[in-house]
C-alpha cells in the first residue's frame, strides 16, 4: 500500500505540475511577459509548487529531514539531472546579462542557506528574511526582465483567462493530493527499509517533486525553447531556497541534521557554481557535458546513501 501511495503521489505531482504550468504560462503570455522571465518566475516557481506542499506537509508531520532533503535534493537534481537530460536532448544555448544576474542570485541564495544551516535550525526569523529576499528578487526581475530570448516566437499563444485559471485550479488540487500521498508513502517505506528519512527526502521525494521541472525542461528542449528550459531550473532553485524553506520555517521552525551541513549543502552549492560557470564560459551546454552531469548525479546518489 505504501508503494501505491508513492505511485499515486508521483502521478498527482506530475500531472498537477503540468496543469499548473500550462495555466501559468498561458496567463503570463496574456500579460505579455517575456519568455525568459516566464521561465525564471512563472514556470520556475510553478513547477516548485510540489516541493512547497511536500516540505510544509513533512515539517508539520514531524519529519524535518524529509522537508529539508526535499529542497536540497531537488536543487541538486534540477542542475545535474534535469539540465543534464535537457542538454542530451538539445544543446542549451541561453546567454545574456539577465541570466547571469539570476544565476548569481541562485548561488547567493545557496551560500546564504549554508550560513543559516550552520546555526542548527531554520527559525521563523530566518524564514521571514528568506521570503523578503524572494519578494525583492521578484520585483527586480519584473522591473528589469532583460532582453527577449530568440525562441520567443515558438511559445504557445496567449490562453483565455478563464481557461488559464481552470488549469491553475485543477493543477493545484492534484498537487495537494499528490504531496500528501508521496510524503506518507515515502516515509513509511524509509522506516520499513531502515533507510534514513534524509536520504528518502534527498532522492525519492526530491526527484518526485522535481518531475514537473523535468517534464517542462524536456518538453522545452524538444521544442528548442532554451530560455524556458534553463530559466525553469534557475527560477525553481531560487524559489526552493527563498520561498519553500522561507514559508515552511515561518509555519514551523526546522531543525537541521549535521549531514546536510557537511555533505548535501556543499554538493548543492557546487552544482549551482557549475551551472553558473557553464552558462558564463560556454556558448552552449552540449550533449557531452549533459552526459557528464547525469553521471555526476548518479555518483551523488551512491554517496548520499552513506
PDB file of C-alpha atoms in Angstrom:
ATOM      1  CA  UNK A   1       0.000   0.000   0.000  1.00  0.00           C
ATOM      2  CA  UNK A   2       2.884   2.370   0.762  1.00  0.00           C
ATOM      3  CA  UNK A   3       4.296   1.911  -2.746  1.00  0.00           C
ATOM      4  CA  UNK A   4       0.832   2.596  -4.157  1.00  0.00           C
ATOM      5  CA  UNK A   5       0.753   5.850  -2.188  1.00  0.00           C
ATOM      6  CA  UNK A   6       4.132   6.847  -3.638  1.00  0.00           C
ATOM      7  CA  UNK A   7       2.972   5.993  -7.174  1.00  0.00           C
ATOM      8  CA  UNK A   8      -0.266   7.940  -6.738  1.00  0.00           C
ATOM      9  CA  UNK A   9       1.672  10.841  -5.266  1.00  0.00           C
ATOM     10  CA  UNK A  10       4.125  10.954  -8.174  1.00  0.00           C
ATOM     11  CA  UNK A  11       1.273  10.807 -10.692  1.00  0.00           C
ATOM     12  CA  UNK A  12      -0.543  13.617  -8.919  1.00  0.00           C
ATOM     13  CA  UNK A  13       2.576  15.775  -8.752  1.00  0.00           C
ATOM     14  CA  UNK A  14       3.463  15.179 -12.401  1.00  0.00           C
ATOM     15  CA  UNK A  15       0.066  15.924 -13.900  1.00  0.00           C
ATOM     16  CA  UNK A  16      -0.726  18.615 -11.357  1.00  0.00           C
ATOM     17  CA  UNK A  17       2.549  20.369 -12.050  1.00  0.00           C
ATOM     18  CA  UNK A  18       1.966  20.153 -15.794  1.00  0.00           C
ATOM     19  CA  UNK A  19      -1.526  21.628 -15.455  1.00  0.00           C
ATOM     20  CA  UNK A  20      -0.281  24.388 -13.175  1.00  0.00           C
ATOM     21  CA  UNK A  21       2.471  25.332 -15.616  1.00  0.00           C
ATOM     22  CA  UNK A  22       0.069  25.305 -18.589  1.00  0.00           C
ATOM     23  CA  UNK A  23      -2.219  27.716 -16.828  1.00  0.00           C
ATOM     24  CA  UNK A  24       0.593  29.885 -15.514  1.00  0.00           C
ATOM     25  CA  UNK A  25       2.333  30.204 -18.892  1.00  0.00           C
ATOM     26  CA  UNK A  26      -0.957  30.889 -20.649  1.00  0.00           C
ATOM     27  CA  UNK A  27      -1.814  33.614 -18.174  1.00  0.00           C
ATOM     28  CA  UNK A  28       1.693  35.098 -18.335  1.00  0.00           C
ATOM     29  CA  UNK A  29       1.551  35.189 -22.127  1.00  0.00           C
ATOM     30  CA  UNK A  30      -1.744  37.041 -21.862  1.00  0.00           C
ATOM     31  CA  UNK A  31       0.119  39.596 -19.702  1.00  0.00           C
ATOM     32  CA  UNK A  32       2.863  39.899 -22.399  1.00  0.00           C
ATOM     33  CA  UNK A  33       5.690  38.733 -20.114  1.00  0.00           C
ATOM     34  CA  UNK A  34       8.983  37.786 -21.829  1.00  0.00           C
ATOM     35  CA  UNK A  35       9.878  34.060 -22.258  1.00  0.00           C
ATOM     36  CA  UNK A  36      12.958  34.176 -20.026  1.00  0.00           C
ATOM     37  CA  UNK A  37      11.009  35.910 -17.258  1.00  0.00           C
ATOM     38  CA  UNK A  38       8.244  33.314 -17.686  1.00  0.00           C
ATOM     39  CA  UNK A  39      10.835  30.557 -17.252  1.00  0.00           C
ATOM     40  CA  UNK A  40      12.502  32.185 -14.260  1.00  0.00           C
ATOM     41  CA  UNK A  41       9.352  33.090 -12.365  1.00  0.00           C
ATOM     42  CA  UNK A  42       6.017  31.710 -13.564  1.00  0.00           C
ATOM     43  CA  UNK A  43       7.282  28.325 -14.791  1.00  0.00           C
ATOM     44  CA  UNK A  44      10.189  28.034 -12.345  1.00  0.00           C
ATOM     45  CA  UNK A  45       8.049  28.867  -9.335  1.00  0.00           C
ATOM     46  CA  UNK A  46       5.020  26.991 -10.638  1.00  0.00           C
ATOM     47  CA  UNK A  47       6.956  23.756 -11.035  1.00  0.00           C
ATOM     48  CA  UNK A  48       8.288  24.220  -7.481  1.00  0.00           C
ATOM     49  CA  UNK A  49       4.786  24.074  -6.001  1.00  0.00           C
ATOM     50  CA  UNK A  50       5.114  20.315  -5.301  1.00  0.00           C
ATOM     51  CA  UNK A  51       8.273  20.966  -3.270  1.00  0.00           C
ATOM     52  CA  UNK A  52       6.445  23.638  -1.276  1.00  0.00           C
ATOM     53  CA  UNK A  53       3.483  21.427  -0.437  1.00  0.00           C
ATOM     54  CA  UNK A  54       5.631  18.394   0.347  1.00  0.00           C
ATOM     55  CA  UNK A  55       8.060  20.319   2.582  1.00  0.00           C
ATOM     56  CA  UNK A  56       5.291  22.028   4.551  1.00  0.00           C
ATOM     57  CA  UNK A  57       3.452  18.730   4.956  1.00  0.00           C
ATOM     58  CA  UNK A  58       6.634  16.934   6.056  1.00  0.00           C
ATOM     59  CA  UNK A  59       7.623  19.641   8.542  1.00  0.00           C
ATOM     60  CA  UNK A  60       4.165  19.720  10.096  1.00  0.00           C
ATOM     61  CA  UNK A  61       4.169  15.910  10.141  1.00  0.00           C
ATOM     62  CA  UNK A  62       7.304  15.777  12.282  1.00  0.00           C
ATOM     63  CA  UNK A  63       9.766  14.637   9.597  1.00  0.00           C
ATOM     64  CA  UNK A  64      12.030  17.687   9.126  1.00  0.00           C
ATOM     65  CA  UNK A  65      14.722  15.661   7.354  1.00  0.00           C
ATOM     66  CA  UNK A  66      12.269  14.961   4.540  1.00  0.00           C
ATOM     67  CA  UNK A  67      11.356  18.657   4.365  1.00  0.00           C
ATOM     68  CA  UNK A  68      14.991  19.781   4.089  1.00  0.00           C
ATOM     69  CA  UNK A  69      16.112  16.839   1.973  1.00  0.00           C
ATOM     70  CA  UNK A  70      13.323  17.553  -0.488  1.00  0.00           C
ATOM     71  CA  UNK A  71      14.524  21.124  -1.092  1.00  0.00           C
ATOM     72  CA  UNK A  72      18.254  20.392  -1.206  1.00  0.00           C
ATOM     73  CA  UNK A  73      17.835  17.214  -3.244  1.00  0.00           C
ATOM     74  CA  UNK A  74      15.516  18.987  -5.694  1.00  0.00           C
ATOM     75  CA  UNK A  75      18.086  21.730  -6.295  1.00  0.00           C
ATOM     76  CA  UNK A  76      20.802  19.163  -6.944  1.00  0.00           C
ATOM     77  CA  UNK A  77      18.520  17.165  -9.247  1.00  0.00           C
ATOM     78  CA  UNK A  78      17.433  20.320 -11.085  1.00  0.00           C
ATOM     79  CA  UNK A  79      21.023  21.068 -12.110  1.00  0.00           C
ATOM     80  CA  UNK A  80      22.659  17.673 -12.580  1.00  0.00           C
ATOM     81  CA  UNK A  81      19.673  15.548 -13.614  1.00  0.00           C
ATOM     82  CA  UNK A  82      17.360  17.964 -15.400  1.00  0.00           C
ATOM     83  CA  UNK A  83      19.932  20.201 -17.104  1.00  0.00           C
ATOM     84  CA  UNK A  84      21.927  17.097 -17.992  1.00  0.00           C
ATOM     85  CA  UNK A  85      18.910  15.342 -19.522  1.00  0.00           C
ATOM     86  CA  UNK A  86      17.833  18.518 -21.318  1.00  0.00           C
ATOM     87  CA  UNK A  87      21.294  19.040 -22.824  1.00  0.00           C
ATOM     88  CA  UNK A  88      21.308  15.456 -24.075  1.00  0.00           C
ATOM     89  CA  UNK A  89      18.099  16.125 -25.981  1.00  0.00           C
ATOM     90  CA  UNK A  90      19.091  19.525 -27.371  1.00  0.00           C
ATOM     91  CA  UNK A  91      22.119  21.720 -26.528  1.00  0.00           C
ATOM     92  CA  UNK A  92      21.247  24.652 -24.261  1.00  0.00           C
ATOM     93  CA  UNK A  93      22.259  27.970 -25.819  1.00  0.00           C
ATOM     94  CA  UNK A  94      20.869  30.628 -23.458  1.00  0.00           C
ATOM     95  CA  UNK A  95      23.182  33.528 -22.579  1.00  0.00           C
ATOM     96  CA  UNK A  96      22.907  37.165 -21.602  1.00  0.00           C
ATOM     97  CA  UNK A  97      23.071  39.640 -18.754  1.00  0.00           C
ATOM     98  CA  UNK A  98      19.673  38.636 -17.360  1.00  0.00           C
ATOM     99  CA  UNK A  99      20.685  35.010 -16.961  1.00  0.00           C
ATOM    100  CA  UNK A 100      23.981  35.984 -15.358  1.00  0.00           C
ATOM    101  CA  UNK A 101      22.051  38.060 -12.847  1.00  0.00           C
ATOM    102  CA  UNK A 102      19.685  35.228 -11.973  1.00  0.00           C
ATOM    103  CA  UNK A 103      22.342  32.534 -11.682  1.00  0.00           C
ATOM    104  CA  UNK A 104      24.143  34.934  -9.350  1.00  0.00           C
ATOM    105  CA  UNK A 105      21.003  35.129  -7.218  1.00  0.00           C
ATOM    106  CA  UNK A 106      20.825  31.315  -7.214  1.00  0.00           C
ATOM    107  CA  UNK A 107      24.413  30.995  -5.981  1.00  0.00           C
ATOM    108  CA  UNK A 108      23.933  33.738  -3.371  1.00  0.00           C
ATOM    109  CA  UNK A 109      20.809  32.005  -2.045  1.00  0.00           C
ATOM    110  CA  UNK A 110      22.697  28.696  -1.828  1.00  0.00           C
ATOM    111  CA  UNK A 111      25.531  30.308   0.144  1.00  0.00           C
ATOM    112  CA  UNK A 112      23.053  32.050   2.441  1.00  0.00           C
ATOM    113  CA  UNK A 113      21.372  28.712   3.092  1.00  0.00           C
ATOM    114  CA  UNK A 114      24.699  27.200   4.139  1.00  0.00           C
ATOM    115  CA  UNK A 115      25.170  30.023   6.666  1.00  0.00           C
ATOM    116  CA  UNK A 116      21.653  29.541   8.062  1.00  0.00           C
ATOM    117  CA  UNK A 117      22.097  25.772   8.328  1.00  0.00           C
ATOM    118  CA  UNK A 118      25.304  26.276  10.295  1.00  0.00           C
ATOM    119  CA  UNK A 119      23.162  27.765  13.088  1.00  0.00           C
ATOM    120  CA  UNK A 120      21.500  24.381  13.637  1.00  0.00           C
ATOM    121  CA  UNK A 121      17.959  25.219  12.617  1.00  0.00           C
ATOM    122  CA  UNK A 122      15.895  27.376  10.278  1.00  0.00           C
ATOM    123  CA  UNK A 123      13.759  29.534  12.560  1.00  0.00           C
ATOM    124  CA  UNK A 124      10.872  31.866  11.856  1.00  0.00           C
ATOM    125  CA  UNK A 125      13.087  34.944  11.644  1.00  0.00           C
ATOM    126  CA  UNK A 126      15.343  33.283   9.060  1.00  0.00           C
ATOM    127  CA  UNK A 127      12.250  32.171   7.175  1.00  0.00           C
ATOM    128  CA  UNK A 128      10.900  35.716   7.102  1.00  0.00           C
ATOM    129  CA  UNK A 129      14.245  37.017   5.800  1.00  0.00           C
ATOM    130  CA  UNK A 130      14.226  34.413   3.017  1.00  0.00           C
ATOM    131  CA  UNK A 131      10.684  35.382   1.995  1.00  0.00           C
ATOM    132  CA  UNK A 132      11.635  39.073   1.983  1.00  0.00           C
ATOM    133  CA  UNK A 133      14.624  38.259  -0.240  1.00  0.00           C
ATOM    134  CA  UNK A 134      12.326  36.395  -2.628  1.00  0.00           C
ATOM    135  CA  UNK A 135       9.959  39.372  -2.791  1.00  0.00           C
ATOM    136  CA  UNK A 136      12.886  41.668  -3.578  1.00  0.00           C
ATOM    137  CA  UNK A 137      14.075  39.341  -6.329  1.00  0.00           C
ATOM    138  CA  UNK A 138      10.622  39.188  -7.919  1.00  0.00           C
ATOM    139  CA  UNK A 139      10.365  42.981  -8.015  1.00  0.00           C
ATOM    140  CA  UNK A 140      13.855  43.193  -9.507  1.00  0.00           C
ATOM    141  CA  UNK A 141      13.085  40.559 -12.144  1.00  0.00           C
ATOM    142  CA  UNK A 142       9.834  42.252 -13.130  1.00  0.00           C
ATOM    143  CA  UNK A 143      11.306  45.760 -13.327  1.00  0.00           C
ATOM    144  CA  UNK A 144      14.351  44.549 -15.294  1.00  0.00           C
ATOM    145  CA  UNK A 145      13.148  41.494 -17.259  1.00  0.00           C
ATOM    146  CA  UNK A 146      16.038  41.621 -19.722  1.00  0.00           C
ATOM    147  CA  UNK A 147      16.052  41.099 -23.447  1.00  0.00           C
ATOM    148  CA  UNK A 148      13.613  38.738 -25.125  1.00  0.00           C
ATOM    149  CA  UNK A 149      15.010  35.340 -25.966  1.00  0.00           C
ATOM    150  CA  UNK A 150      15.455  34.340 -29.614  1.00  0.00           C
ATOM    151  CA  UNK A 151      12.993  31.449 -29.280  1.00  0.00           C
ATOM    152  CA  UNK A 152      10.129  33.691 -28.160  1.00  0.00           C
ATOM    153  CA  UNK A 153       8.204  33.060 -31.357  1.00  0.00           C
ATOM    154  CA  UNK A 154       7.969  29.338 -30.509  1.00  0.00           C
ATOM    155  CA  UNK A 155       5.954  29.931 -27.331  1.00  0.00           C
ATOM    156  CA  UNK A 156       2.261  28.988 -27.327  1.00  0.00           C
ATOM    157  CA  UNK A 157      -0.256  31.771 -27.956  1.00  0.00           C
ATOM    158  CA  UNK A 158      -1.877  33.555 -25.004  1.00  0.00           C
ATOM    159  CA  UNK A 159      -4.581  31.489 -23.298  1.00  0.00           C
ATOM    160  CA  UNK A 160      -8.037  32.846 -22.397  1.00  0.00           C
ATOM    161  CA  UNK A 161      -8.035  33.953 -18.764  1.00  0.00           C
ATOM    162  CA  UNK A 162     -10.837  31.599 -17.673  1.00  0.00           C
ATOM    163  CA  UNK A 163      -9.131  28.571 -19.235  1.00  0.00           C
ATOM    164  CA  UNK A 164      -5.813  29.516 -17.608  1.00  0.00           C
ATOM    165  CA  UNK A 165      -7.498  29.817 -14.197  1.00  0.00           C
ATOM    166  CA  UNK A 166      -9.136  26.395 -14.638  1.00  0.00           C
ATOM    167  CA  UNK A 167      -5.754  24.832 -15.457  1.00  0.00           C
ATOM    168  CA  UNK A 168      -4.244  26.534 -12.395  1.00  0.00           C
ATOM    169  CA  UNK A 169      -7.034  25.367 -10.070  1.00  0.00           C
ATOM    170  CA  UNK A 170      -7.003  21.788 -11.352  1.00  0.00           C
ATOM    171  CA  UNK A 171      -3.227  21.608 -11.090  1.00  0.00           C
ATOM    172  CA  UNK A 172      -3.241  22.876  -7.518  1.00  0.00           C
ATOM    173  CA  UNK A 173      -5.823  20.286  -6.414  1.00  0.00           C
ATOM    174  CA  UNK A 174      -3.802  17.451  -7.986  1.00  0.00           C
ATOM    175  CA  UNK A 175      -0.631  18.764  -6.324  1.00  0.00           C
ATOM    176  CA  UNK A 176      -2.259  18.904  -2.898  1.00  0.00           C
ATOM    177  CA  UNK A 177      -3.326  15.265  -3.023  1.00  0.00           C
ATOM    178  CA  UNK A 178      -0.071  14.167  -4.676  1.00  0.00           C
ATOM    179  CA  UNK A 179       2.066  15.788  -1.986  1.00  0.00           C
ATOM    180  CA  UNK A 180       0.133  14.095   0.808  1.00  0.00           C
ATOM    181  CA  UNK A 181       0.322  10.636  -0.790  1.00  0.00           C
ATOM    182  CA  UNK A 182       4.032  10.962  -1.620  1.00  0.00           C
ATOM    183  CA  UNK A 183       5.128  12.030   1.867  1.00  0.00           C
ATOM    184  CA  UNK A 184       3.056   9.390   3.652  1.00  0.00           C
ATOM    185  CA  UNK A 185       4.215   6.579   1.369  1.00  0.00           C
ATOM    186  CA  UNK A 186       7.888   7.583   1.205  1.00  0.00           C
ATOM    187  CA  UNK A 187       8.275   7.986   4.973  1.00  0.00           C
ATOM    188  CA  UNK A 188       6.650   4.606   5.618  1.00  0.00           C
ATOM    189  CA  UNK A 189       8.911   2.891   3.061  1.00  0.00           C
ATOM    190  CA  UNK A 190      12.008   4.528   4.535  1.00  0.00           C
ATOM    191  CA  UNK A 191      11.193   3.375   8.033  1.00  0.00           C
ATOM    192  CA  UNK A 192      10.341  -0.177   6.944  1.00  0.00           C
ATOM    193  CA  UNK A 193      13.549  -0.490   4.896  1.00  0.00           C
ATOM    194  CA  UNK A 194      15.776   1.057   7.552  1.00  0.00           C
ATOM    195  CA  UNK A 195      16.710   3.973   5.285  1.00  0.00           C
ATOM    196  CA  UNK A 196      17.135   7.413   6.759  1.00  0.00           C
ATOM    197  CA  UNK A 197      14.382   9.947   6.235  1.00  0.00           C
ATOM    198  CA  UNK A 198      17.034  12.375   4.996  1.00  0.00           C
ATOM    199  CA  UNK A 199      18.088  10.005   2.205  1.00  0.00           C
ATOM    200  CA  UNK A 200      14.482   9.427   1.159  1.00  0.00           C
ATOM    201  CA  UNK A 201      13.898  13.177   1.109  1.00  0.00           C
ATOM    202  CA  UNK A 202      17.074  13.805  -0.904  1.00  0.00           C
ATOM    203  CA  UNK A 203      16.317  11.139  -3.507  1.00  0.00           C
ATOM    204  CA  UNK A 204      12.831   9.647  -3.953  1.00  0.00           C
ATOM    205  CA  UNK A 205      10.884  12.657  -2.681  1.00  0.00           C
ATOM    206  CA  UNK A 206      13.219  15.199  -4.286  1.00  0.00           C
ATOM    207  CA  UNK A 207      13.127  13.564  -7.712  1.00  0.00           C
ATOM    208  CA  UNK A 208       9.383  13.035  -7.395  1.00  0.00           C
ATOM    209  CA  UNK A 209       8.705  16.689  -6.670  1.00  0.00           C
ATOM    210  CA  UNK A 210      11.104  17.647  -9.494  1.00  0.00           C
ATOM    211  CA  UNK A 211       9.076  15.746 -12.099  1.00  0.00           C
ATOM    212  CA  UNK A 212       7.256  18.938 -13.205  1.00  0.00           C
ATOM    213  CA  UNK A 213      10.624  20.658 -13.747  1.00  0.00           C
ATOM    214  CA  UNK A 214      11.888  17.609 -15.643  1.00  0.00           C
ATOM    215  CA  UNK A 215       8.785  17.429 -17.816  1.00  0.00           C
ATOM    216  CA  UNK A 216       8.820  21.170 -18.504  1.00  0.00           C
ATOM    217  CA  UNK A 217      12.509  21.340 -19.394  1.00  0.00           C
ATOM    218  CA  UNK A 218      12.434  18.205 -21.565  1.00  0.00           C
ATOM    219  CA  UNK A 219       9.395  19.456 -23.493  1.00  0.00           C
ATOM    220  CA  UNK A 220      11.081  22.851 -23.854  1.00  0.00           C
ATOM    221  CA  UNK A 221      14.214  21.118 -25.149  1.00  0.00           C
ATOM    222  CA  UNK A 222      12.241  19.199 -27.778  1.00  0.00           C
ATOM    223  CA  UNK A 223      10.675  22.487 -28.856  1.00  0.00           C
ATOM    224  CA  UNK A 224      14.108  24.166 -28.780  1.00  0.00           C
ATOM    225  CA  UNK A 225      12.952  26.725 -26.210  1.00  0.00           C
ATOM    226  CA  UNK A 226      16.237  27.111 -24.354  1.00  0.00           C
ATOM    227  CA  UNK A 227      15.107  30.158 -22.397  1.00  0.00           C
ATOM    228  CA  UNK A 228      12.183  28.292 -20.837  1.00  0.00           C
ATOM    229  CA  UNK A 229      14.300  25.184 -20.119  1.00  0.00           C
ATOM    230  CA  UNK A 230      17.162  26.885 -18.299  1.00  0.00           C
ATOM    231  CA  UNK A 231      15.038  29.635 -16.773  1.00  0.00           C
ATOM    232  CA  UNK A 232      12.805  26.949 -15.285  1.00  0.00           C
ATOM    233  CA  UNK A 233      15.759  25.360 -13.470  1.00  0.00           C
ATOM    234  CA  UNK A 234      17.315  28.590 -12.210  1.00  0.00           C
ATOM    235  CA  UNK A 235      13.984  30.035 -11.104  1.00  0.00           C
ATOM    236  CA  UNK A 236      12.982  26.809  -9.395  1.00  0.00           C
ATOM    237  CA  UNK A 237      16.245  26.643  -7.427  1.00  0.00           C
ATOM    238  CA  UNK A 238      15.823  30.233  -6.251  1.00  0.00           C
ATOM    239  CA  UNK A 239      12.240  29.603  -5.186  1.00  0.00           C
ATOM    240  CA  UNK A 240      13.126  26.327  -3.442  1.00  0.00           C
ATOM    241  CA  UNK A 241      15.516  28.112  -1.084  1.00  0.00           C
ATOM    242  CA  UNK A 242      13.925  31.514  -0.610  1.00  0.00           C
ATOM    243  CA  UNK A 243      10.271  30.584  -0.967  1.00  0.00           C
ATOM    244  CA  UNK A 244       9.825  26.993   0.142  1.00  0.00           C
ATOM    245  CA  UNK A 245      12.205  26.987   3.099  1.00  0.00           C
ATOM    246  CA  UNK A 246      11.090  30.506   3.989  1.00  0.00           C
ATOM    247  CA  UNK A 247       7.386  29.632   4.092  1.00  0.00           C
ATOM    248  CA  UNK A 248       7.994  26.279   5.797  1.00  0.00           C
ATOM    249  CA  UNK A 249      10.185  27.833   8.508  1.00  0.00           C
ATOM    250  CA  UNK A 250       7.654  30.606   9.183  1.00  0.00           C
ATOM    251  CA  UNK A 251       4.958  27.957   9.669  1.00  0.00           C
ATOM    252  CA  UNK A 252       7.165  25.754  11.866  1.00  0.00           C
ATOM    253  CA  UNK A 253      10.919  26.029  12.669  1.00  0.00           C
ATOM    254  CA  UNK A 254      13.002  23.239  11.105  1.00  0.00           C
ATOM    255  CA  UNK A 255      15.961  21.563  12.868  1.00  0.00           C
ATOM    256  CA  UNK A 256      18.959  20.864  10.615  1.00  0.00           C
ATOM    257  CA  UNK A 257      20.665  17.453  10.731  1.00  0.00           C
ATOM    258  CA  UNK A 258      24.508  17.552  10.603  1.00  0.00           C
ATOM    259  CA  UNK A 259      24.683  15.571   7.348  1.00  0.00           C
ATOM    260  CA  UNK A 260      23.080  18.431   5.433  1.00  0.00           C
ATOM    261  CA  UNK A 261      25.746  20.886   6.557  1.00  0.00           C
ATOM    262  CA  UNK A 262      28.649  18.512   5.981  1.00  0.00           C
ATOM    263  CA  UNK A 263      27.705  16.942   2.645  1.00  0.00           C
ATOM    264  CA  UNK A 264      24.461  17.759   0.870  1.00  0.00           C
ATOM    265  CA  UNK A 265      24.520  21.556   1.002  1.00  0.00           C
ATOM    266  CA  UNK A 266      28.157  21.693  -0.260  1.00  0.00           C
ATOM    267  CA  UNK A 267      27.089  19.466  -3.192  1.00  0.00           C
ATOM    268  CA  UNK A 268      24.174  21.805  -3.893  1.00  0.00           C
ATOM    269  CA  UNK A 269      26.484  24.838  -3.862  1.00  0.00           C
ATOM    270  CA  UNK A 270      28.961  23.061  -6.145  1.00  0.00           C
ATOM    271  CA  UNK A 271      26.166  22.202  -8.587  1.00  0.00           C
ATOM    272  CA  UNK A 272      24.973  25.833  -8.611  1.00  0.00           C
ATOM    273  CA  UNK A 273      28.510  27.101  -9.236  1.00  0.00           C
ATOM    274  CA  UNK A 274      28.977  24.534 -12.002  1.00  0.00           C
ATOM    275  CA  UNK A 275      25.829  25.644 -13.820  1.00  0.00           C
ATOM    276  CA  UNK A 276      26.776  29.300 -13.447  1.00  0.00           C
ATOM    277  CA  UNK A 277      30.285  28.683 -14.788  1.00  0.00           C
ATOM    278  CA  UNK A 278      28.958  26.714 -17.763  1.00  0.00           C
ATOM    279  CA  UNK A 279      26.491  29.431 -18.705  1.00  0.00           C
ATOM    280  CA  UNK A 280      29.087  32.199 -18.352  1.00  0.00           C
ATOM    281  CA  UNK A 281      32.037  30.479 -20.021  1.00  0.00           C
ATOM    282  CA  UNK A 282      30.449  28.480 -22.837  1.00  0.00           C
ATOM    283  CA  UNK A 283      28.202  29.362 -25.764  1.00  0.00           C
ATOM    284  CA  UNK A 284      26.167  26.219 -25.144  1.00  0.00           C
ATOM    285  CA  UNK A 285      25.837  23.205 -22.872  1.00  0.00           C
ATOM    286  CA  UNK A 286      26.203  20.262 -25.234  1.00  0.00           C
ATOM    287  CA  UNK A 287      25.445  16.567 -25.053  1.00  0.00           C
ATOM    288  CA  UNK A 288      28.855  15.532 -23.688  1.00  0.00           C
ATOM    289  CA  UNK A 289      28.538  17.899 -20.741  1.00  0.00           C
ATOM    290  CA  UNK A 290      24.947  16.740 -20.265  1.00  0.00           C
ATOM    291  CA  UNK A 291      26.104  13.124 -20.031  1.00  0.00           C
ATOM    292  CA  UNK A 292      28.798  14.087 -17.505  1.00  0.00           C
ATOM    293  CA  UNK A 293      26.225  15.914 -15.379  1.00  0.00           C
ATOM    294  CA  UNK A 294      23.994  12.830 -15.349  1.00  0.00           C
ATOM    295  CA  UNK A 295      26.975  10.702 -14.317  1.00  0.00           C
ATOM    296  CA  UNK A 296      27.694  13.181 -11.543  1.00  0.00           C
ATOM    297  CA  UNK A 297      24.131  12.886 -10.288  1.00  0.00           C
ATOM    298  CA  UNK A 298      24.375   9.096 -10.247  1.00  0.00           C
ATOM    299  CA  UNK A 299      27.577   9.400  -8.204  1.00  0.00           C
ATOM    300  CA  UNK A 300      25.851  11.721  -5.731  1.00  0.00           C
ATOM    301  CA  UNK A 301      23.004   9.221  -5.222  1.00  0.00           C
ATOM    302  CA  UNK A 302      25.522   6.493  -4.431  1.00  0.00           C
ATOM    303  CA  UNK A 303      27.424   8.669  -1.950  1.00  0.00           C
ATOM    304  CA  UNK A 304      24.253  10.043  -0.352  1.00  0.00           C
ATOM    305  CA  UNK A 305      23.363   6.611   0.991  1.00  0.00           C
ATOM    306  CA  UNK A 306      26.276   6.834   3.395  1.00  0.00           C
TER     307      UNK A 306
END
